[in-house]
CSV table of C-alpha atoms in Angstrom, one decimal:
chain,number,residue,atom,x,y,z
A,1,MET,CA,-55.4,-3.4,-26.7
A,2,LYS,CA,-54.0,0.0,-26.2
A,3,ARG,CA,-51.2,0.4,-23.7
A,4,ARG,CA,-53.3,2.8,-21.6
A,5,ASP,CA,-56.2,0.3,-21.4
A,6,PHE,CA,-53.8,-2.5,-20.5
A,7,ILE,CA,-52.4,-0.6,-17.6
A,8,LYS,CA,-55.9,0.3,-16.4
A,9,VAL,CA,-57.2,-3.4,-16.7
A,10,THR,CA,-54.1,-4.9,-15.0
A,11,GLY,CA,-53.8,-2.2,-12.4
A,12,LEU,CA,-50.2,-1.5,-13.3
A,13,GLY,CA,-48.9,2.0,-13.1
A,14,ALA,CA,-45.5,3.4,-12.0
A,15,ALA,CA,-46.0,1.8,-8.6
A,16,GLY,CA,-46.9,-1.5,-10.1
A,17,ALA,CA,-44.0,-1.6,-12.4
A,18,ALA,CA,-41.7,-0.8,-9.4
A,19,THR,CA,-43.3,-3.7,-7.5
A,20,LEU,CA,-42.4,-6.1,-10.4
A,21,ALA,CA,-38.9,-4.8,-10.7
A,22,ALA,CA,-37.9,-4.9,-7.0
A,23,PRO,CA,-37.9,-8.7,-6.6
A,24,ALA,CA,-35.6,-9.1,-9.7
A,25,ILE,CA,-33.2,-6.5,-8.3
A,26,ALA,CA,-33.2,-8.1,-4.9
A,27,GLN,CA,-32.5,-11.5,-6.3
A,28,SER,CA,-29.5,-10.2,-8.2
A,29,MET,CA,-28.1,-8.6,-5.1
A,30,PRO,CA,-27.7,-11.3,-2.4
A,31,GLU,CA,-26.9,-10.3,1.2
A,32,ILE,CA,-23.2,-11.0,1.9
A,33,LYS,CA,-21.2,-10.1,5.0
A,34,TRP,CA,-17.4,-10.3,5.0
A,35,ARG,CA,-14.7,-9.5,7.5
A,36,MET,CA,-11.6,-7.5,6.6
A,37,PRO,CA,-8.6,-7.5,9.0
A,38,THR,CA,-6.0,-4.9,8.3
A,39,SER,CA,-2.3,-4.4,9.2
A,40,TRP,CA,-3.0,-0.9,10.6
A,41,PRO,CA,-3.9,0.5,14.0
A,42,LYS,CA,-7.1,2.6,14.2
A,43,SER,CA,-5.1,5.7,15.1
A,44,LEU,CA,-3.8,5.9,11.5
A,45,ASP,CA,-6.8,7.5,9.8
A,46,THR,CA,-5.3,7.3,6.4
A,47,LEU,CA,-4.2,3.7,6.3
A,48,TYR,CA,-6.9,2.2,8.4
A,49,GLY,CA,-9.3,4.9,7.2
A,50,GLY,CA,-8.6,3.9,3.6
A,51,ALA,CA,-9.7,0.3,4.4
A,52,GLU,CA,-12.9,1.7,6.1
A,53,LEU,CA,-13.6,3.9,3.1
A,54,MET,CA,-13.4,0.9,0.8
A,55,SER,CA,-15.9,-1.0,3.0
A,56,LYS,CA,-18.2,2.1,3.1
A,57,MET,CA,-18.2,2.4,-0.7
A,58,VAL,CA,-19.1,-1.3,-1.2
A,59,ALA,CA,-22.0,-0.9,1.2
A,60,GLU,CA,-23.3,2.3,-0.4
A,61,ALA,CA,-23.1,0.9,-4.0
A,62,THR,CA,-25.1,-2.3,-3.0
A,63,ASP,CA,-27.7,-0.7,-0.8
A,64,ASN,CA,-26.0,-2.4,2.2
A,65,LYS,CA,-26.5,-5.8,0.7
A,66,PHE,CA,-22.7,-6.4,0.6
A,67,GLN,CA,-21.2,-5.4,3.9
A,68,ILE,CA,-17.5,-5.7,4.9
A,69,GLN,CA,-16.6,-5.2,8.6
A,70,THR,CA,-13.2,-3.7,9.0
A,71,PHE,CA,-10.8,-4.7,11.9
A,72,ALA,CA,-7.6,-3.1,13.1
A,73,ALA,CA,-4.4,-5.0,13.5
A,74,GLY,CA,-4.6,-7.4,16.4
A,75,GLU,CA,-8.4,-7.5,16.6
A,76,ILE,CA,-8.7,-10.8,14.6
A,77,VAL,CA,-5.1,-11.5,13.7
A,78,PRO,CA,-1.8,-9.7,14.2
A,79,GLY,CA,-1.0,-7.1,11.6
A,80,LEU,CA,1.6,-9.2,9.8
A,81,GLN,CA,-0.7,-12.2,9.5
A,82,VAL,CA,-3.5,-10.7,7.3
A,83,LEU,CA,-2.5,-12.7,4.3
A,84,ASP,CA,-2.5,-16.0,6.2
A,85,ALA,CA,-6.1,-15.2,7.5
A,86,VAL,CA,-7.3,-14.6,4.0
A,87,GLN,CA,-5.4,-17.5,2.4
A,88,ASN,CA,-7.0,-20.1,4.8
A,89,ALA,CA,-10.4,-18.4,4.7
A,90,THR,CA,-10.5,-17.3,8.3
A,91,CYS,CA,-11.5,-14.0,6.7
A,92,GLU,CA,-12.7,-13.3,3.2
A,93,ILE,CA,-10.6,-10.2,2.5
A,94,GLY,CA,-7.7,-8.3,4.1
A,95,HIS,CA,-6.1,-4.9,3.7
A,96,THR,CA,-2.3,-5.0,3.9
A,97,ALA,CA,1.1,-4.4,2.3
A,98,SER,CA,2.3,-7.3,0.1
A,99,TYR,CA,5.9,-6.9,1.0
A,100,TYR,CA,5.2,-7.9,4.7
A,101,TYR,CA,5.2,-11.4,3.4
A,102,PHE,CA,8.5,-11.5,1.6
A,103,GLY,CA,9.7,-14.2,4.0
A,104,LYS,CA,7.3,-16.6,2.2
A,105,ASP,CA,8.7,-15.6,-1.2
A,106,PRO,CA,10.7,-12.4,-2.1
A,107,THR,CA,8.2,-11.9,-5.0
A,108,PHE,CA,5.7,-10.5,-2.5
A,109,THR,CA,7.8,-7.3,-2.5
A,110,PHE,CA,6.5,-6.2,-5.9
A,111,GLY,CA,2.9,-5.9,-4.7
A,112,SER,CA,4.1,-2.9,-2.6
A,113,SER,CA,7.4,-1.6,-3.9
A,114,VAL,CA,10.9,-2.8,-4.7
A,115,PRO,CA,14.0,-0.9,-3.4
A,116,PHE,CA,15.0,1.8,-5.9
A,117,GLY,CA,11.9,1.0,-7.9
A,118,PRO,CA,9.4,3.3,-9.6
A,119,ASN,CA,7.5,6.2,-8.1
A,120,MET,CA,3.8,6.1,-7.2
A,121,ARG,CA,2.4,7.0,-10.6
A,122,ILE,CA,4.6,4.5,-12.6
A,123,ASN,CA,4.0,1.7,-10.0
A,124,GLN,CA,0.2,2.2,-10.3
A,125,ALA,CA,0.3,2.4,-14.1
A,126,TRP,CA,2.3,-0.8,-14.2
A,127,TYR,CA,-0.2,-2.6,-12.0
A,128,MET,CA,-3.3,-1.3,-13.8
A,129,LEU,CA,-2.2,-1.2,-17.4
A,130,GLY,CA,1.3,-2.6,-17.8
A,131,GLY,CA,0.6,-6.2,-17.0
A,132,GLY,CA,1.4,-5.9,-13.3
A,133,ARG,CA,-2.0,-7.0,-12.0
A,134,GLU,CA,-1.9,-10.1,-14.2
A,135,VAL,CA,1.6,-11.2,-13.4
A,136,LEU,CA,1.1,-10.6,-9.7
A,137,ASN,CA,-2.3,-12.4,-9.5
A,138,GLU,CA,-0.7,-15.3,-11.3
A,139,PHE,CA,1.8,-15.5,-8.4
A,140,TYR,CA,-0.8,-14.8,-5.7
A,141,LYS,CA,-2.9,-17.6,-7.0
A,142,SER,CA,-0.6,-20.2,-5.4
A,143,TYR,CA,-1.5,-18.6,-2.1
A,144,ASN,CA,-5.2,-18.9,-2.8
A,145,VAL,CA,-5.7,-15.1,-3.0
A,146,ILE,CA,-6.3,-12.4,-5.7
A,147,SER,CA,-5.2,-8.8,-5.3
A,148,LEU,CA,-7.1,-5.5,-5.7
A,149,LEU,CA,-5.5,-2.1,-5.7
A,150,ALA,CA,-6.5,-0.4,-2.4
A,151,GLY,CA,-4.0,2.4,-1.6
A,152,ASN,CA,-0.7,4.1,-2.1
A,153,THR,CA,1.3,6.2,0.3
A,154,GLY,CA,3.5,8.0,-2.2
A,155,CYS,CA,7.3,8.2,-1.7
A,156,GLN,CA,8.0,7.5,2.0
A,157,MET,CA,10.6,8.9,4.4
A,158,GLY,CA,13.8,7.1,5.4
A,159,GLY,CA,13.1,6.8,9.1
A,160,TRP,CA,13.9,7.9,12.6
A,161,PHE,CA,17.3,7.4,14.1
A,162,ARG,CA,18.6,8.0,17.7
A,163,LYS,CA,21.9,9.3,16.3
A,164,GLU,CA,23.1,10.7,13.0
A,165,VAL,CA,24.3,8.4,10.3
A,166,ASN,CA,26.7,9.7,7.8
A,167,THR,CA,28.6,6.8,6.3
A,168,PRO,CA,27.8,3.1,5.6
A,169,ASP,CA,29.9,2.2,8.6
A,170,ASP,CA,27.5,4.1,10.9
A,171,LEU,CA,24.8,1.5,9.9
A,172,ARG,CA,26.7,-1.6,11.0
A,173,GLY,CA,25.1,-3.4,13.8
A,174,MET,CA,22.1,-1.1,13.9
A,175,LYS,CA,18.8,-2.7,14.8
A,176,PHE,CA,16.4,-1.1,12.3
A,177,ARG,CA,12.7,-1.6,12.0
A,178,ILE,CA,12.2,-1.8,8.3
A,179,GLY,CA,9.5,-3.6,6.4
A,180,GLY,CA,9.8,-6.1,3.6
A,181,PHE,CA,12.6,-6.8,1.1
A,182,ALA,CA,14.6,-3.7,1.9
A,183,GLY,CA,15.7,-5.3,5.2
A,184,ARG,CA,17.7,-7.8,3.1
A,185,VAL,CA,19.3,-5.0,1.2
A,186,LEU,CA,20.5,-3.4,4.4
A,187,GLN,CA,21.7,-6.7,5.8
A,188,LYS,CA,24.4,-6.5,3.1
A,189,LEU,CA,25.6,-3.3,4.9
A,190,GLY,CA,25.6,-4.9,8.4
A,191,VAL,CA,22.1,-3.7,9.5
A,192,VAL,CA,20.0,-6.0,11.7
A,193,PRO,CA,16.5,-5.6,10.2
A,194,GLN,CA,13.4,-6.0,12.4
A,195,GLN,CA,9.9,-6.3,10.9
A,196,LEU,CA,7.3,-5.0,13.3
A,197,ALA,CA,3.7,-3.9,12.8
A,198,GLY,CA,2.9,-0.2,13.1
A,199,GLY,CA,1.5,-0.4,16.6
A,200,ASP,CA,4.6,-2.2,18.0
A,201,ILE,CA,7.2,0.3,16.8
A,202,TYR,CA,7.0,3.0,19.4
A,203,PRO,CA,7.3,0.5,22.4
A,204,ALA,CA,10.3,-1.1,20.7
A,205,LEU,CA,12.0,2.3,20.2
A,206,GLU,CA,11.2,3.3,23.8
A,207,LYS,CA,12.6,0.1,25.3
A,208,GLY,CA,15.8,0.2,23.1
A,209,THR,CA,14.9,-3.0,21.4
A,210,ILE,CA,15.5,-1.2,18.1
A,211,ASP,CA,17.8,1.7,17.3
A,212,ALA,CA,15.9,3.2,14.4
A,213,ALA,CA,12.6,2.8,12.6
A,214,GLU,CA,10.9,3.7,9.4
A,215,TRP,CA,7.2,3.7,8.9
A,216,VAL,CA,5.5,5.9,6.3
A,217,GLY,CA,5.9,9.6,6.2
A,218,PRO,CA,5.3,12.8,8.3
A,219,TYR,CA,1.6,12.5,8.8
A,220,ASP,CA,1.5,9.0,10.1
A,221,ASP,CA,4.9,9.2,11.8
A,222,GLU,CA,3.9,12.2,13.8
A,223,LYS,CA,0.8,10.5,15.0
A,224,LEU,CA,2.9,7.6,16.3
A,225,GLY,CA,5.2,9.9,18.2
A,226,PHE,CA,8.6,8.6,17.0
A,227,TYR,CA,10.2,12.1,17.2
A,228,LYS,CA,10.0,12.0,21.0
A,229,ILE,CA,12.5,9.1,21.1
A,230,ALA,CA,14.6,9.3,17.9
A,231,PRO,CA,15.0,12.9,16.8
A,232,HIS,CA,16.9,12.4,13.5
A,233,TYR,CA,14.5,12.1,10.5
A,234,TYR,CA,16.0,11.0,7.2
A,235,TYR,CA,14.9,11.0,3.6
A,236,PRO,CA,14.3,9.5,1.1
A,237,GLY,CA,12.8,6.1,1.7
A,238,TRP,CA,14.6,4.6,-1.3
A,239,TRP,CA,12.9,1.3,-0.6
A,240,GLU,CA,9.5,2.8,-1.1
A,241,GLY,CA,9.3,5.2,-4.0
A,242,GLY,CA,5.5,4.7,-4.4
A,243,PRO,CA,4.3,1.6,-2.5
A,244,MET,CA,0.9,0.2,-3.3
A,245,LEU,CA,-1.4,-1.3,-0.7
A,246,LEU,CA,-3.5,-4.2,-1.7
A,247,ALA,CA,-6.7,-5.9,-0.6
A,248,PHE,CA,-6.2,-9.6,-0.8
A,249,VAL,CA,-9.3,-11.6,-1.4
A,250,ASN,CA,-9.7,-15.3,-0.8
A,251,LEU,CA,-9.8,-16.8,-4.3
A,252,ASP,CA,-12.7,-19.1,-3.6
A,253,LYS,CA,-14.8,-16.3,-2.1
A,254,TRP,CA,-13.9,-14.0,-5.0
A,255,ASN,CA,-15.0,-16.6,-7.6
A,256,ALA,CA,-18.3,-17.1,-5.7
A,257,LEU,CA,-19.2,-13.4,-5.8
A,258,PRO,CA,-21.7,-12.1,-8.3
A,259,LYS,CA,-19.9,-10.3,-11.1
A,260,TYR,CA,-21.6,-7.0,-10.1
A,261,TYR,CA,-20.2,-7.4,-6.6
A,262,GLN,CA,-16.7,-8.1,-8.0
A,263,SER,CA,-16.9,-4.9,-10.0
A,264,VAL,CA,-18.1,-2.9,-7.0
A,265,LEU,CA,-15.3,-4.2,-4.8
A,266,GLU,CA,-12.7,-3.4,-7.4
A,267,GLN,CA,-14.0,0.1,-7.9
A,268,ALA,CA,-14.2,0.7,-4.1
A,269,GLY,CA,-10.5,-0.2,-3.9
A,270,HIS,CA,-9.7,2.4,-6.6
A,271,TYR,CA,-11.7,5.0,-4.8
A,272,ALA,CA,-9.8,4.3,-1.5
A,273,ASN,CA,-6.5,4.3,-3.5
A,274,ASN,CA,-7.2,7.8,-5.0
A,275,TYR,CA,-8.4,9.2,-1.7
A,276,MET,CA,-5.2,7.9,0.1
A,277,MET,CA,-2.8,9.5,-2.4
A,278,ALA,CA,-4.6,12.8,-2.2
A,279,ARG,CA,-4.8,12.7,1.5
A,280,TYR,CA,-1.1,12.1,2.0
A,281,ASP,CA,-0.2,14.9,-0.5
A,282,GLN,CA,-2.5,17.2,1.5
A,283,ALA,CA,-1.4,16.2,5.1
A,284,ASN,CA,2.3,15.4,4.9
A,285,PRO,CA,3.6,19.0,4.4
A,286,LEU,CA,1.6,20.3,7.4
A,287,ALA,CA,2.8,17.4,9.5
A,288,LEU,CA,6.4,18.0,8.6
A,289,LYS,CA,6.1,21.6,9.7
A,290,LYS,CA,4.7,20.4,13.0
A,291,LEU,CA,7.5,17.9,13.4
A,292,LEU,CA,10.2,20.5,12.7
A,293,ALA,CA,8.5,22.8,15.3
A,294,ASN,CA,9.0,20.0,17.8
A,295,ASN,CA,12.8,19.9,17.2
A,296,THR,CA,12.9,17.1,14.7
A,297,LYS,CA,16.2,17.2,12.9
A,298,LEU,CA,15.7,16.6,9.2
A,299,HIS,CA,18.6,15.0,7.1
A,300,ALA,CA,19.1,13.7,3.7
A,301,PHE,CA,20.9,10.3,3.5
A,302,SER,CA,24.5,11.1,2.4
A,303,PRO,CA,25.7,10.2,-1.1
A,304,PRO,CA,28.0,7.4,0.2
A,305,ILE,CA,25.0,5.8,2.0
A,306,MET,CA,22.8,6.1,-1.0
A,307,ASP,CA,25.4,4.7,-3.3
A,308,ALA,CA,26.1,1.7,-1.1
A,309,CYS,CA,22.4,1.0,-0.7
A,310,TYR,CA,21.8,1.2,-4.5
A,311,LYS,CA,24.7,-1.2,-5.2
A,312,ALA,CA,23.5,-3.6,-2.5
A,313,ALA,CA,19.9,-3.5,-3.9
A,314,LYS,CA,21.0,-4.2,-7.5
A,315,GLU,CA,23.2,-7.1,-6.3
A,316,LEU,CA,20.3,-8.6,-4.3
A,317,HIS,CA,17.9,-8.3,-7.2
A,318,SER,CA,20.3,-10.2,-9.5
A,319,GLU,CA,21.0,-12.9,-6.8
A,320,VAL,CA,17.3,-13.5,-6.2
A,321,SER,CA,16.4,-13.4,-9.9
A,322,ALA,CA,19.0,-16.1,-10.6
A,323,THR,CA,17.3,-18.6,-8.2
A,324,ASN,CA,13.6,-17.6,-8.0
A,325,PRO,CA,11.7,-17.8,-11.3
A,326,ASN,CA,8.6,-16.0,-9.8
A,327,PHE,CA,10.8,-13.0,-8.8
A,328,LYS,CA,12.5,-12.9,-12.1
A,329,LYS,CA,9.3,-12.9,-14.1
A,330,VAL,CA,7.7,-10.1,-12.1
A,331,TYR,CA,11.0,-8.1,-11.9
A,332,GLU,CA,11.4,-8.2,-15.7
A,333,SER,CA,7.8,-7.1,-16.2
A,334,LEU,CA,8.2,-4.1,-13.8
A,335,ASN,CA,11.7,-3.2,-15.0
A,336,LYS,CA,10.6,-2.9,-18.7
A,337,PHE,CA,7.5,-0.9,-17.9
A,338,SER,CA,9.2,1.4,-15.4
A,339,SER,CA,12.1,2.1,-17.7
A,340,ASP,CA,9.7,3.3,-20.4
A,341,GLY,CA,7.7,5.2,-17.8
A,342,TYR,CA,10.6,7.1,-16.3
A,343,ALA,CA,11.7,8.1,-19.8
A,344,TRP,CA,8.3,9.6,-20.4
A,345,PHE,CA,8.2,11.3,-17.0
A,346,GLN,CA,11.5,13.0,-17.7
A,347,VAL,CA,10.5,14.2,-21.1
A,348,ALA,CA,7.1,15.4,-20.1
A,349,GLU,CA,7.3,16.8,-16.6
A,350,VAL,CA,10.8,17.5,-15.3
A,351,GLY,CA,11.0,20.8,-17.3
A,352,TYR,CA,7.6,21.8,-16.0
A,353,ASP,CA,8.5,21.0,-12.4
A,354,ILE,CA,11.8,23.1,-12.6
A,355,PHE,CA,9.9,26.0,-14.1
A,356,MET,CA,7.2,25.9,-11.4
A,357,ALA,CA,9.9,25.6,-8.6
A,358,ARG,CA,11.6,28.8,-9.9
A,359,HIS,CA,8.3,30.7,-9.8
A,360,SER,CA,6.8,29.2,-6.6
A,361,GLN,CA,7.7,32.3,-4.6
A,362,SER,CA,6.3,34.8,-7.2
């Protein structure tokens, strides 16, 4: 029978073929609803907005069959308890910074950034192509989660201080809000580190509970108003040369997802990651100009402070590596990759950057 006659007899045309295909597609795309707590207040439209964007991309790619509802810090769990909520399956997925959980194990710092570690590009290249994702997920498995790349802020600032700091002695006894492993580095210099979620920093500065605070960079810092209380703004954030943000997914929930949904979720994280990097590059310069117009006093950390911090960081890396095999394994992976990466960066781009800087006013 000719194909034309078969279609006529059976009543199948384009509409009929679509009718047959639709149930098969629907069966391969089950309806799933997840909840995603974050570590960010809603006012931060780049950090929290990145998590929302990730959810939006998942919904659009699955015709709204896979929906993820995003929650700000404190709506389901406090901002520093996102990992715990995902680990125990209170929620299926969470958007956070890995180094917030260094108190559980210092190895968590590598999922964000390590003090005096690589920049944004090398950190991301290590995670995606240099074995970073594999070695980290091997570690995260013991916490019943898997990681997906979901953001990066680029190199951060060094924080807001009520008074100038010029020597390592000026740091002694200072109560400093600083996230993650870097607090342990500064402890070696006499700093009293405080780990607070973003929405809790301003009240702590205002009440005098802390003397200084670091958060992200000009765009987010200006939104949170730190310049109104602590006018001295320092750079660089040597503890965050290019910190990644991750989506932690409960391992059982991840394994139960259809492969297509796993792929969609991973690619949505990459989209949010690329958006966040571009957004900070676009927004930070304008925000810094605004801060300076509001009498912010911009300073570089002095060479004595930077040298003391670098020495303390290297000492701490060695101390923890000697007693923590997880930390040592990930540190060696990152160190090898980033050493090669920095060599390439210097060969390929430093000369170009110098040339462009000389001609930027022409």
